[in-house]
Amino acid sequence: MAETASSKPTVILVGAGLAGTLMACSLARAGHRADLYEKRPDPRSRPQEQGRSINLALSVRGIHALREIGLAEEVLKSSILMRGRMIHAANGEQTFQPYGKDDSQALHSVSRAGLNLQLVEAAARQPSIHFYFEHKCTGLDLRTGTLEFHNNTAHSTVRVASDFIIGADGVYSTVRSQLQKQERFNYRQDYLSHGYKELTILAGPDGAFRLEKHALHIWPRGSFMMIALPNQDASFTCTLFWPFEGPNSFAALQTEDDIQAFFQEQFPDVVPLIPTLAHDFLHNPTGPLVTIRCQPWHWGERVVLLGDACHAVVPFLGQGMNAAFEDCTVLSECLARQADRRAAFAAYETLRKEHLDTLADLCIDNFLEMRDRVGSRLFVFRKKVSILLHRLFPRWYVPLYVMIEFTRIPYADALRRARRQDGAVRGIVVSLFIALVVLVVLLTR
Ligand code: FAD
């Protein structure tokens, strides 16, 4: 195992995606040498597809982690502020629901490919970080810490060993799959019956945004929905969440006429904005949506998991990447505090696991909210009341959504606080109602 001048061990990170590259930057700052192995080609050598890259909602937890490696301002500069949800009713009516009290409580739409490139470039500026692209991890011997990679360009097998390995290889993690072979490793994956398909609304002929630029657009339709996030080039990436099977599903739409008719009925305002709609629908892939839970997240002092590799969530709170970035913050803090790596890994897992389990549940709940409830009058009324309460009593009442997106309160703590607040509000409303009834009775007597 190689040692750096500061005698800190070399860390091997599997996966140079969002969490892997950010973690490498953080480790380099702490004096480690970090070797990143990634199965895909170097993003710096590929031209970025304009307007076709999917985008992600970045919020406070992610921004904090980016700030710690000095990259937040650069990323925010290339993002688009989304101040709230724009709800598109079936009759074409649009209603804007702000996320919070002002622009400090807004989401940022970032391009996934663009962000990954910014992170790779930031990591490459560190002399102690080394990239090995087109190296696909195919195995890990936990006993010796030996990783096996297939080098896609040389068509050869490469073996490297380390006492400190981070599995940041995403939802279908190879590193995790090796841990799964160990005794008493818990693993659970739950697929939604819904999948997703992306479509693009291109910029107008004059380069203008064809929908409100500073909003996350939602077309709630009961059992399914579509959303759209703005891109820097004035396009929007739409994501349709719809069941895979059944009479009303991806499987049911087979011809261009079926697709056109479905969109005309459900999303009439979108049809003129995507001239190649039926073609794109038939050619763009349909992706699955999965929640992954596992435990433990580490193996002794040798291997630890990060991001989607240990806790993939469905994307309805826009928190997967933000939570993965927050993992990097917490793991770095634990490593800085504890000289004993096993204890640092265990502390990281203890600090994160409960909260990521809560996030997984909240994400599924938010799916129901986005597809079923955001369009209802009662929902809109409740949102308005909660934002008003937050404005009037910003310290006492903070809506759950605000805590998740715009604070760094751990997810399970946020949920507990939201339940306490709602209980108190219910108590006050009931007391006021009883007082009113008593008053009316006294007055009428
Ligand atoms: P990844 O970003 O997946 O990175 C893993 C890396 O490992 C990849 O580069 C991959 O190529 C590499 N890799 C995989 N296997 C191997 C191997 N065997 N060997 C070597 N390398 C390997 N999150 C948000 O915060 N906001 C959002 O708005 C949001 N929207 C989403 C929308 C959709 C439709 C989906 C599906 C997800 C969304 N997410 C969102 C979640 C977010 O994409 C993930 O949580 C985030 O990418 C996790 O980062 P990661 O680094 O753990 O994994």
Short mmCIF file of C-alpha atoms and ligand atoms in Angstrom, two decimals:
data_model
loop_
_atom_site.label_atom_id
_atom_site.label_comp_id
_atom_site.label_asym_id
_atom_site.label_seq_id
_atom_site.Cartn_x
_atom_site.Cartn_y
_atom_site.Cartn_z
CA MET A 1 0.00 0.00 0.00
CA ALA A 2 1.41 3.38 -1.03
CA GLU A 3 2.02 6.04 1.63
CA THR A 4 1.96 9.78 1.04
CA ALA A 5 4.50 12.20 2.51
CA SER A 6 2.04 12.80 5.36
CA SER A 7 1.98 9.00 5.91
CA LYS A 8 -1.77 8.88 5.36
CA PRO A 9 -2.82 5.79 3.44
CA THR A 10 -3.73 5.92 -0.23
CA VAL A 11 -7.47 5.67 -0.67
CA ILE A 12 -8.93 3.79 -3.60
CA LEU A 13 -12.32 5.10 -4.65
CA VAL A 14 -14.45 2.96 -6.94
CA GLY A 15 -16.67 5.29 -9.00
CA ALA A 16 -15.79 8.81 -10.13
CA GLY A 17 -19.43 9.92 -10.20
CA LEU A 18 -20.82 12.73 -8.09
CA ALA A 19 -20.00 11.44 -4.59
CA GLY A 20 -16.70 9.70 -5.48
CA THR A 21 -15.09 12.81 -6.98
CA LEU A 22 -16.30 15.11 -4.20
CA MET A 23 -15.02 12.68 -1.55
CA ALA A 24 -11.64 12.45 -3.33
CA CYS A 25 -11.32 16.27 -3.18
CA SER A 26 -12.13 16.20 0.51
CA LEU A 27 -9.58 13.41 1.18
CA ALA A 28 -6.90 15.26 -0.77
CA ARG A 29 -7.49 18.31 1.43
CA ALA A 30 -6.95 16.08 4.47
CA GLY A 31 -3.60 14.95 3.08
CA HIS A 32 -4.51 11.60 1.50
CA ARG A 33 -3.54 10.36 -1.92
CA ALA A 34 -6.75 9.30 -3.70
CA ASP A 35 -6.92 6.96 -6.71
CA LEU A 36 -10.26 7.06 -8.52
CA TYR A 37 -11.30 4.14 -10.73
CA GLU A 38 -14.23 4.77 -13.05
CA LYS A 39 -15.78 2.48 -15.65
CA ARG A 40 -16.84 5.28 -18.01
CA PRO A 41 -14.50 7.33 -20.24
CA ASP A 42 -12.97 10.60 -19.03
CA PRO A 43 -15.73 13.27 -19.29
CA ARG A 44 -13.04 15.84 -20.19
CA SER A 45 -12.38 14.03 -23.46
CA ARG A 46 -16.03 13.88 -24.54
CA PRO A 47 -17.99 16.87 -25.85
CA GLN A 48 -20.98 17.51 -23.60
CA GLU A 49 -24.34 16.96 -25.24
CA GLN A 50 -26.08 20.31 -25.32
CA GLY A 51 -29.56 20.48 -23.86
CA ARG A 52 -29.91 16.71 -23.64
CA SER A 53 -28.18 16.14 -20.35
CA ILE A 54 -30.49 15.38 -17.47
CA ASN A 55 -30.51 17.85 -14.67
CA LEU A 56 -30.66 17.63 -10.91
CA ALA A 57 -32.02 19.83 -8.14
CA LEU A 58 -29.18 20.97 -5.90
CA SER A 59 -30.06 22.25 -2.42
CA VAL A 60 -28.49 23.31 0.87
CA ARG A 61 -26.88 20.01 1.92
CA GLY A 62 -25.19 19.58 -1.46
CA ILE A 63 -24.16 23.23 -1.64
CA HIS A 64 -22.56 22.97 1.82
CA ALA A 65 -20.44 19.98 0.76
CA LEU A 66 -19.41 21.75 -2.46
CA ARG A 67 -18.50 24.84 -0.45
CA GLU A 68 -16.18 22.75 1.73
CA ILE A 69 -14.10 21.84 -1.32
CA GLY A 70 -14.28 25.39 -2.69
CA LEU A 71 -16.55 24.58 -5.64
CA ALA A 72 -19.98 25.92 -4.59
CA GLU A 73 -19.78 29.33 -6.24
CA GLU A 74 -18.59 27.89 -9.57
CA VAL A 75 -21.43 25.34 -9.58
CA LEU A 76 -24.09 27.86 -8.54
CA LYS A 77 -22.97 30.21 -11.32
CA SER A 78 -23.90 27.58 -13.89
CA SER A 79 -27.20 26.68 -12.22
CA ILE A 80 -30.74 28.03 -12.60
CA LEU A 81 -32.67 29.16 -9.54
CA MET A 82 -36.06 27.45 -9.10
CA ARG A 83 -38.16 29.51 -6.68
CA GLY A 84 -41.13 27.15 -6.50
CA ARG A 85 -43.38 24.67 -8.23
CA MET A 86 -45.41 25.66 -11.28
CA ILE A 87 -48.45 23.39 -11.32
CA HIS A 88 -49.94 22.68 -14.74
CA ALA A 89 -53.61 21.62 -14.49
CA ALA A 90 -55.15 19.39 -17.18
CA ASN A 91 -57.01 22.44 -18.59
CA GLY A 92 -53.67 24.24 -19.11
CA GLU A 93 -54.08 26.56 -16.10
CA GLN A 94 -50.78 27.28 -14.29
CA THR A 95 -50.41 28.04 -10.57
CA PHE A 96 -47.15 29.00 -8.87
CA GLN A 97 -46.40 27.64 -5.37
CA PRO A 98 -43.26 29.19 -3.82
CA TYR A 99 -40.94 26.78 -1.96
CA GLY A 100 -40.26 29.09 0.93
CA LYS A 101 -40.28 32.61 2.23
CA ASP A 102 -37.70 34.08 -0.21
CA ASP A 103 -34.81 33.27 -2.62
CA SER A 104 -32.73 31.79 0.22
CA GLN A 105 -35.25 28.93 0.07
CA ALA A 106 -35.00 27.93 -3.58
CA LEU A 107 -33.61 24.95 -5.49
CA HIS A 108 -30.89 25.09 -8.16
CA SER A 109 -31.20 23.18 -11.41
CA VAL A 110 -27.77 21.83 -12.44
CA SER A 111 -26.73 19.63 -15.34
CA ARG A 112 -25.61 16.21 -14.08
CA ALA A 113 -22.92 15.90 -16.76
CA GLY A 114 -21.82 19.50 -16.22
CA LEU A 115 -21.52 19.03 -12.45
CA ASN A 116 -19.63 15.75 -12.85
CA LEU A 117 -17.22 17.51 -15.22
CA GLN A 118 -16.70 20.41 -12.76
CA LEU A 119 -15.96 17.90 -9.99
CA VAL A 120 -13.54 15.88 -12.15
CA GLU A 121 -11.74 19.09 -13.17
CA ALA A 122 -11.54 20.24 -9.54
CA ALA A 123 -10.16 16.84 -8.49
CA ALA A 124 -7.67 16.79 -11.36
CA ARG A 125 -6.23 20.10 -10.10
CA GLN A 126 -5.09 18.27 -6.93
CA PRO A 127 -1.68 16.62 -7.45
CA SER A 128 -2.57 13.85 -4.97
CA ILE A 129 -5.63 12.68 -6.95
CA HIS A 130 -5.17 10.20 -9.81
CA PHE A 131 -7.87 9.05 -12.23
CA TYR A 132 -8.13 5.67 -13.93
CA PHE A 133 -10.99 5.96 -16.41
CA GLU A 134 -12.43 3.03 -18.35
CA HIS A 135 -11.60 0.75 -15.42
CA LYS A 136 -14.60 -1.29 -14.43
CA CYS A 137 -14.45 -2.90 -10.99
CA THR A 138 -15.22 -6.58 -11.36
CA GLY A 139 -14.27 -7.95 -7.96
CA LEU A 140 -12.96 -7.31 -4.48
CA ASP A 141 -11.12 -9.70 -2.16
CA LEU A 142 -12.07 -8.31 1.25
CA ARG A 143 -9.45 -10.39 3.06
CA THR A 144 -6.49 -8.88 1.18
CA GLY A 145 -8.10 -5.61 0.07
CA THR A 146 -7.40 -6.48 -3.57
CA LEU A 147 -9.66 -4.93 -6.18
CA GLU A 148 -9.93 -6.27 -9.71
CA PHE A 149 -10.66 -3.98 -12.65
CA HIS A 150 -11.25 -4.60 -16.32
CA ASN A 151 -9.38 -1.99 -18.34
CA ASN A 152 -11.72 -1.34 -21.26
CA THR A 153 -9.10 0.31 -23.48
CA ALA A 154 -6.21 -2.16 -22.99
CA HIS A 155 -8.65 -5.10 -22.63
CA SER A 156 -6.68 -6.29 -19.65
CA THR A 157 -7.25 -7.09 -16.00
CA VAL A 158 -5.70 -4.81 -13.38
CA ARG A 159 -5.33 -5.70 -9.67
CA VAL A 160 -4.64 -3.13 -6.98
CA ALA A 161 -4.66 -3.43 -3.20
CA SER A 162 -5.41 -0.95 -0.45
CA ASP A 163 -6.32 -0.96 3.22
CA PHE A 164 -8.72 1.93 2.61
CA ILE A 165 -11.37 1.46 -0.10
CA ILE A 166 -14.44 3.61 -0.71
CA GLY A 167 -17.30 2.15 -2.73
CA ALA A 168 -18.90 5.12 -4.50
CA ASP A 169 -20.03 3.09 -7.49
CA GLY A 170 -23.70 3.96 -7.39
CA VAL A 171 -26.96 2.13 -7.14
CA TYR A 172 -25.74 -1.16 -8.69
CA SER A 173 -22.49 -1.09 -6.68
CA THR A 174 -19.99 -3.89 -7.27
CA VAL A 175 -18.25 -3.09 -3.97
CA ARG A 176 -21.54 -3.49 -2.09
CA SER A 177 -22.23 -6.75 -3.90
CA GLN A 178 -18.99 -8.13 -2.43
CA LEU A 179 -20.03 -7.05 1.08
CA GLN A 180 -23.36 -8.79 0.50
CA LYS A 181 -21.50 -12.09 0.41
CA GLN A 182 -20.51 -11.61 4.05
CA GLU A 183 -22.48 -13.04 6.93
CA ARG A 184 -25.09 -10.83 8.58
CA PHE A 185 -25.12 -8.26 5.78
CA ASN A 186 -28.67 -6.88 5.44
CA TYR A 187 -29.83 -5.85 2.02
CA ARG A 188 -33.17 -4.74 0.66
CA GLN A 189 -34.18 -3.29 -2.70
CA ASP A 190 -37.67 -2.07 -3.60
CA TYR A 191 -38.59 -1.10 -7.14
CA LEU A 192 -41.52 1.26 -7.71
CA SER A 193 -44.14 0.04 -10.16
CA HIS A 194 -43.45 3.35 -11.94
CA GLY A 195 -40.50 4.02 -14.23
CA TYR A 196 -39.32 7.26 -15.81
CA LYS A 197 -38.73 8.58 -19.29
CA GLU A 198 -37.00 11.83 -20.22
CA LEU A 199 -38.11 14.18 -22.97
CA THR A 200 -36.73 17.58 -23.98
CA ILE A 201 -38.48 20.88 -24.58
CA LEU A 202 -35.99 22.78 -26.72
CA ALA A 203 -35.45 26.55 -26.46
CA GLY A 204 -37.67 28.84 -28.53
CA PRO A 205 -36.40 30.07 -31.93
CA ASP A 206 -35.10 33.25 -30.29
CA GLY A 207 -33.27 31.23 -27.59
CA ALA A 208 -35.98 32.02 -25.02
CA PHE A 209 -37.35 29.72 -22.31
CA ARG A 210 -40.73 28.42 -23.41
CA LEU A 211 -41.99 27.91 -19.85
CA GLU A 212 -41.36 29.97 -16.71
CA LYS A 213 -37.57 29.78 -16.23
CA HIS A 214 -37.34 29.96 -12.43
CA ALA A 215 -39.66 27.09 -11.53
CA LEU A 216 -39.81 23.34 -11.26
CA HIS A 217 -42.81 22.47 -13.45
CA ILE A 218 -45.21 19.71 -12.39
CA TRP A 219 -48.11 18.16 -14.25
CA PRO A 220 -49.82 16.13 -11.46
CA ARG A 221 -52.28 13.61 -12.86
CA GLY A 222 -53.34 11.40 -9.93
CA SER A 223 -51.62 8.07 -10.47
CA PHE A 224 -48.78 9.55 -12.54
CA MET A 225 -47.06 12.86 -13.25
CA MET A 226 -44.53 14.71 -15.34
CA ILE A 227 -41.99 17.27 -14.15
CA ALA A 228 -39.62 19.63 -16.00
CA LEU A 229 -36.44 21.38 -14.84
CA PRO A 230 -34.81 24.27 -16.72
CA ASN A 231 -31.38 23.99 -18.41
CA GLN A 232 -28.81 26.73 -19.04
CA ASP A 233 -29.44 26.59 -22.82
CA ALA A 234 -33.13 27.51 -22.27
CA SER A 235 -34.32 23.94 -22.83
CA PHE A 236 -36.25 21.94 -20.22
CA THR A 237 -35.71 18.28 -19.34
CA CYS A 238 -39.11 16.69 -18.74
CA THR A 239 -39.39 13.45 -16.80
CA LEU A 240 -42.56 11.41 -17.08
CA PHE A 241 -43.16 9.06 -14.11
CA TRP A 242 -45.60 6.40 -15.16
CA PRO A 243 -46.34 2.73 -14.40
CA PHE A 244 -44.38 0.17 -16.43
CA GLU A 245 -47.36 -2.15 -16.90
CA GLY A 246 -51.16 -1.98 -17.00
CA PRO A 247 -53.86 -0.36 -19.10
CA ASN A 248 -52.49 3.14 -18.37
CA SER A 249 -48.74 2.59 -18.67
CA PHE A 250 -45.58 2.72 -20.79
CA ALA A 251 -46.43 -0.77 -22.04
CA ALA A 252 -49.81 0.42 -23.30
CA LEU A 253 -48.40 3.09 -25.63
CA GLN A 254 -47.04 1.34 -28.69
CA THR A 255 -47.63 3.59 -31.69
CA GLU A 256 -46.89 7.23 -32.50
CA ASP A 257 -50.66 7.87 -32.68
CA ASP A 258 -51.20 6.41 -29.16
CA ILE A 259 -48.45 8.64 -27.77
CA GLN A 260 -49.72 11.78 -29.47
CA ALA A 261 -53.27 11.09 -28.26
CA PHE A 262 -52.10 10.41 -24.68
CA PHE A 263 -50.11 13.64 -24.47
CA GLN A 264 -52.91 15.61 -26.12
CA GLU A 265 -55.29 14.37 -23.44
CA GLN A 266 -52.99 14.64 -20.39
CA PHE A 267 -50.41 17.33 -21.18
CA PRO A 268 -51.95 19.43 -24.01
CA ASP A 269 -49.73 22.45 -23.25
CA VAL A 270 -46.58 20.34 -23.77
CA VAL A 271 -47.52 18.92 -27.19
CA PRO A 272 -46.67 22.05 -29.25
CA LEU A 273 -43.39 22.43 -27.30
CA ILE A 274 -41.97 19.02 -28.36
CA PRO A 275 -42.41 18.64 -32.12
CA THR A 276 -40.56 15.27 -32.11
CA LEU A 277 -42.57 13.99 -29.14
CA ALA A 278 -43.70 10.58 -30.44
CA HIS A 279 -40.27 9.81 -31.93
CA ASP A 280 -38.45 10.81 -28.71
CA PHE A 281 -40.90 8.84 -26.59
CA LEU A 282 -40.29 5.68 -28.61
CA HIS A 283 -36.51 6.08 -28.70
CA ASN A 284 -35.63 7.38 -25.22
CA PRO A 285 -35.09 4.64 -22.62
CA THR A 286 -37.47 3.97 -19.72
CA GLY A 287 -35.56 3.81 -16.42
CA PRO A 288 -36.49 1.99 -13.19
CA LEU A 289 -36.82 3.67 -9.78
CA VAL A 290 -35.38 1.78 -6.85
CA THR A 291 -34.85 2.26 -3.12
CA ILE A 292 -31.80 0.49 -1.66
CA ARG A 293 -31.24 -0.08 2.03
CA CYS A 294 -28.34 -2.06 3.45
CA GLN A 295 -26.32 -2.49 6.64
CA PRO A 296 -23.50 -2.38 7.63
CA TRP A 297 -22.08 0.33 5.40
CA HIS A 298 -18.52 -0.66 6.16
CA TRP A 299 -16.33 -3.72 6.49
CA GLY A 300 -13.88 -3.40 9.36
CA GLU A 301 -11.43 -0.60 8.73
CA ARG A 302 -10.92 -1.50 5.09
CA VAL A 303 -14.08 -0.72 3.09
CA VAL A 304 -16.80 1.89 3.40
CA LEU A 305 -19.77 2.72 1.15
CA LEU A 306 -20.90 6.17 0.07
CA GLY A 307 -23.91 7.67 -1.73
CA ASP A 308 -26.27 5.53 -3.81
CA ALA A 309 -24.05 2.50 -3.19
CA CYS A 310 -25.49 2.29 0.36
CA HIS A 311 -28.75 4.25 0.18
CA ALA A 312 -30.37 4.89 -3.19
CA VAL A 313 -33.70 6.74 -2.88
CA VAL A 314 -36.39 7.52 -5.45
CA PRO A 315 -35.96 11.05 -6.83
CA PHE A 316 -39.12 12.76 -5.58
CA LEU A 317 -37.45 15.04 -3.04
CA GLY A 318 -34.41 15.72 -5.22
CA GLN A 319 -32.19 14.54 -2.37
CA GLY A 320 -30.19 11.53 -3.65
CA MET A 321 -27.17 13.55 -4.76
CA ASN A 322 -27.57 16.07 -1.93
CA ALA A 323 -27.56 13.24 0.60
CA ALA A 324 -24.58 11.59 -1.13
CA PHE A 325 -22.68 14.89 -0.87
CA GLU A 326 -23.68 15.15 2.79
CA ASP A 327 -22.22 11.65 3.32
CA CYS A 328 -18.88 13.08 2.14
CA THR A 329 -19.11 15.90 4.71
CA VAL A 330 -19.94 13.50 7.56
CA LEU A 331 -17.38 10.82 6.59
CA SER A 332 -14.64 13.46 6.29
CA GLU A 333 -15.54 14.84 9.73
CA CYS A 334 -15.51 11.34 11.27
CA LEU A 335 -12.11 10.56 9.71
CA ALA A 336 -10.73 13.87 10.98
CA ARG A 337 -12.02 13.21 14.52
CA GLN A 338 -11.03 9.54 14.90
CA ALA A 339 -7.55 8.22 14.26
CA ASP A 340 -8.97 4.68 14.39
CA ARG A 341 -10.48 4.18 10.92
CA ARG A 342 -12.84 1.39 11.97
CA ALA A 343 -14.27 3.68 14.67
CA ALA A 344 -14.55 6.53 12.15
CA PHE A 345 -16.46 4.31 9.69
CA ALA A 346 -18.75 3.06 12.48
CA ALA A 347 -19.42 6.64 13.66
CA TYR A 348 -20.21 7.72 10.07
CA GLU A 349 -22.70 4.88 9.70
CA THR A 350 -24.33 5.63 13.06
CA LEU A 351 -24.66 9.30 12.17
CA ARG A 352 -26.21 8.61 8.76
CA LYS A 353 -28.15 5.33 8.68
CA GLU A 354 -31.32 6.31 10.58
CA HIS A 355 -31.59 9.55 8.62
CA LEU A 356 -31.17 7.91 5.22
CA ASP A 357 -33.83 5.31 6.09
CA THR A 358 -36.17 8.18 6.95
CA LEU A 359 -35.28 9.97 3.72
CA ALA A 360 -36.15 6.83 1.72
CA ASP A 361 -39.66 6.82 3.24
CA LEU A 362 -40.10 10.57 2.81
CA CYS A 363 -39.18 10.32 -0.88
CA ILE A 364 -41.91 7.78 -1.54
CA ASP A 365 -44.36 9.92 0.43
CA ASN A 366 -43.42 12.96 -1.64
CA PHE A 367 -44.12 10.99 -4.81
CA LEU A 368 -47.72 10.60 -3.62
CA GLU A 369 -47.82 14.29 -2.74
CA MET A 370 -46.48 15.42 -6.11
CA ARG A 371 -48.65 13.20 -8.29
CA ASP A 372 -51.90 13.27 -6.23
CA ARG A 373 -52.05 16.17 -3.84
CA VAL A 374 -50.23 19.26 -5.19
CA GLY A 375 -53.19 20.06 -7.45
CA SER A 376 -55.82 19.97 -4.68
CA ARG A 377 -57.23 23.14 -3.08
CA LEU A 378 -56.76 21.71 0.41
CA PHE A 379 -53.08 21.07 -0.30
CA VAL A 380 -52.57 24.59 -1.66
CA PHE A 381 -54.37 26.05 1.39
CA ARG A 382 -52.22 24.01 3.82
CA LYS A 383 -49.02 25.04 1.98
CA LYS A 384 -50.04 28.70 2.22
CA VAL A 385 -50.80 28.36 5.93
CA SER A 386 -47.48 26.63 6.63
CA ILE A 387 -45.51 29.28 4.71
CA LEU A 388 -47.44 32.00 6.59
CA LEU A 389 -46.68 30.34 9.94
CA HIS A 390 -43.02 30.07 8.93
CA ARG A 391 -42.97 33.79 8.01
CA LEU A 392 -44.64 34.80 11.29
CA PHE A 393 -42.69 32.43 13.56
CA PRO A 394 -39.52 31.52 11.61
CA ARG A 395 -37.82 29.97 14.64
CA TRP A 396 -40.76 28.03 15.97
CA TYR A 397 -42.44 26.73 12.79
CA VAL A 398 -40.34 25.36 9.91
CA PRO A 399 -42.24 23.24 7.32
CA LEU A 400 -40.83 19.74 6.78
CA TYR A 401 -40.09 20.43 3.11
CA VAL A 402 -38.12 23.55 4.11
CA MET A 403 -36.11 21.55 6.68
CA ILE A 404 -35.30 18.84 4.12
CA GLU A 405 -34.33 21.13 1.26
CA PHE A 406 -33.08 24.31 2.90
CA THR A 407 -31.46 23.28 6.18
CA ARG A 408 -28.92 20.66 7.26
CA ILE A 409 -31.11 19.29 10.05
CA PRO A 410 -30.68 15.48 9.83
CA TYR A 411 -33.68 13.95 8.04
CA ALA A 412 -35.13 11.92 10.94
CA ASP A 413 -34.76 14.90 13.33
CA ALA A 414 -36.57 17.07 10.77
CA LEU A 415 -39.45 14.59 10.59
CA ARG A 416 -39.73 14.40 14.40
CA ARG A 417 -39.75 18.20 14.65
CA ALA A 418 -42.37 18.50 11.88
CA ARG A 419 -44.65 16.07 13.74
CA ARG A 420 -44.25 18.05 16.98
CA GLN A 421 -45.00 21.34 15.19
CA ASP A 422 -48.06 19.95 13.42
CA GLY A 423 -49.33 18.50 16.71
CA ALA A 424 -48.94 21.90 18.36
CA VAL A 425 -50.71 23.69 15.47
CA ARG A 426 -53.58 21.18 15.63
CA GLY A 427 -53.79 21.70 19.40
CA ILE A 428 -53.96 25.50 18.98
CA VAL A 429 -56.62 25.25 16.23
CA VAL A 430 -58.79 22.88 18.35
CA SER A 431 -58.39 25.11 21.46
CA LEU A 432 -59.35 28.21 19.46
CA PHE A 433 -62.36 26.40 18.02
CA ILE A 434 -63.53 25.29 21.48
CA ALA A 435 -63.00 28.81 22.85
CA LEU A 436 -65.04 30.22 19.97
CA VAL A 437 -67.90 27.76 20.56
CA VAL A 438 -67.91 28.57 24.29
CA LEU A 439 -67.91 32.28 23.51
CA VAL A 440 -70.82 31.94 21.07
CA VAL A 441 -72.81 29.86 23.59
CA LEU A 442 -72.18 32.41 26.37
CA LEU A 443 -73.13 35.32 24.14
CA THR A 444 -76.33 33.72 22.88
CA ARG A 445 -77.38 32.96 26.47
P1 FAD B 1 -23.48 7.98 -9.26
O1 FAD B 1 -23.64 9.40 -9.55
O2 FAD B 1 -24.35 6.99 -9.95
O3 FAD B 1 -21.95 7.60 -9.54
C1 FAD B 1 -21.48 6.28 -9.52
C2 FAD B 1 -20.28 6.19 -10.43
O4 FAD B 1 -19.71 4.89 -10.31
C3 FAD B 1 -20.65 6.39 -11.90
O5 FAD B 1 -19.76 7.30 -12.48
C4 FAD B 1 -20.50 5.00 -12.49
O6 FAD B 1 -20.14 5.02 -13.85
C5 FAD B 1 -19.41 4.40 -11.61
N1 FAD B 1 -19.44 2.95 -11.55
C6 FAD B 1 -20.51 2.14 -11.39
N2 FAD B 1 -20.13 0.85 -11.33
C7 FAD B 1 -18.78 0.84 -11.45
C8 FAD B 1 -17.82 -0.19 -11.49
N3 FAD B 1 -18.17 -1.47 -11.39
N4 FAD B 1 -16.53 0.14 -11.63
C9 FAD B 1 -16.14 1.46 -11.74
N5 FAD B 1 -17.03 2.47 -11.73
C10 FAD B 1 -18.33 2.18 -11.59
N6 FAD B 1 -30.59 13.65 -6.70
C11 FAD B 1 -30.68 14.93 -6.27
O7 FAD B 1 -30.04 15.30 -5.27
N7 FAD B 1 -31.46 15.84 -6.93
C12 FAD B 1 -32.21 15.50 -8.01
O8 FAD B 1 -32.91 16.34 -8.57
C13 FAD B 1 -32.15 14.16 -8.47
N8 FAD B 1 -32.88 13.77 -9.55
C14 FAD B 1 -32.81 12.48 -9.98
C15 FAD B 1 -33.59 12.10 -11.07
C16 FAD B 1 -33.57 10.79 -11.52
C17 FAD B 1 -34.44 10.38 -12.67
C18 FAD B 1 -32.72 9.85 -10.85
C19 FAD B 1 -32.69 8.42 -11.32
C20 FAD B 1 -31.94 10.22 -9.78
C21 FAD B 1 -31.97 11.53 -9.33
N9 FAD B 1 -31.21 11.96 -8.23
C22 FAD B 1 -31.30 13.24 -7.78
C23 FAD B 1 -30.34 11.01 -7.51
C24 FAD B 1 -28.89 11.17 -7.92
O9 FAD B 1 -28.75 10.97 -9.30
C25 FAD B 1 -28.03 10.13 -7.19
O10 FAD B 1 -28.40 10.05 -5.84
C26 FAD B 1 -26.55 10.50 -7.27
O11 FAD B 1 -26.13 10.42 -8.61
C27 FAD B 1 -25.72 9.55 -6.40
O12 FAD B 1 -24.36 9.82 -6.59
P2 FAD B 1 -23.29 8.65 -6.50
O13 FAD B 1 -21.97 9.26 -6.74
O14 FAD B 1 -23.53 7.86 -5.27
O15 FAD B 1 -23.66 7.68 -7.70
#
